[in-house]
């Protein structure tokens, strides 16, 4: 169970026979994204997605997220609400609600730091170190789609066909492979996994 937002800390009650996995990642305006490229909803979504992808790479089920946001003073309430909607929509889709966090002001840049917690049965975390020579390598999704979408933004290539729109969507709203990873971990056939969402 979880005691949620409202106190100084979230209170988590671990289950016997479970391990927790925890990850954190920061997305900084003009370093990891540009506001001109993404809607506020997509900024929140991406910040959650990169963390959920790390949890998935361990074969774990995410169960809660903490968000530390630094917002420029001039940020409008509608922008903040849409950013939270993107963050929370993806989180809830993956059974990972926002359980707390912090809000601060920054003179110029928006930044989002998320910490996501997940659980996995004891001894079943899928570690990178399990990889062995001769293993088959499998990939889910389409490799390079988000990078190609970023390229259309960096070089201001106009959106003249559905393929470019789809590529930009892969960059703006990546899909963490939480369900796939849990299924594969439970199958017992994996030796290791790694997250490719950071490039």
Short mmCIF file of C-alpha atoms in Angstrom, two decimals, residues 55-60 126-131 177 180-182 184-185 190-195:
data_model
loop_
_atom_site.label_atom_id
_atom_site.label_comp_id
_atom_site.label_asym_id
_atom_site.label_seq_id
_atom_site.Cartn_x
_atom_site.Cartn_y
_atom_site.Cartn_z
CA UNK A 55 12.22 0.13 -14.93
CA UNK A 56 11.08 -2.06 -17.83
CA UNK A 57 14.70 -2.92 -18.65
CA UNK A 58 14.90 -4.61 -15.25
CA UNK A 59 11.75 -6.64 -15.90
CA UNK A 60 9.99 -4.81 -13.08
CA UNK A 126 16.99 -8.85 -15.32
CA UNK A 127 20.52 -7.45 -15.21
CA UNK A 128 22.76 -6.33 -18.09
CA UNK A 129 25.55 -8.53 -16.73
CA UNK A 130 23.62 -11.68 -17.64
CA UNK A 131 24.47 -11.31 -21.34
CA UNK A 177 7.94 -1.44 -23.06
CA UNK A 180 6.56 -6.60 -22.91
CA UNK A 181 9.44 -6.63 -20.44
CA UNK A 182 7.36 -8.15 -17.63
CA UNK A 184 9.59 -11.68 -21.19
CA UNK A 185 11.02 -11.71 -17.67
CA UNK A 190 16.04 -13.83 -20.92
CA UNK A 191 19.67 -13.47 -19.97
CA UNK A 192 19.72 -9.66 -19.91
CA UNK A 193 17.87 -6.54 -21.02
CA UNK A 194 18.80 -2.93 -21.71
CA UNK A 195 16.84 0.25 -22.34
#
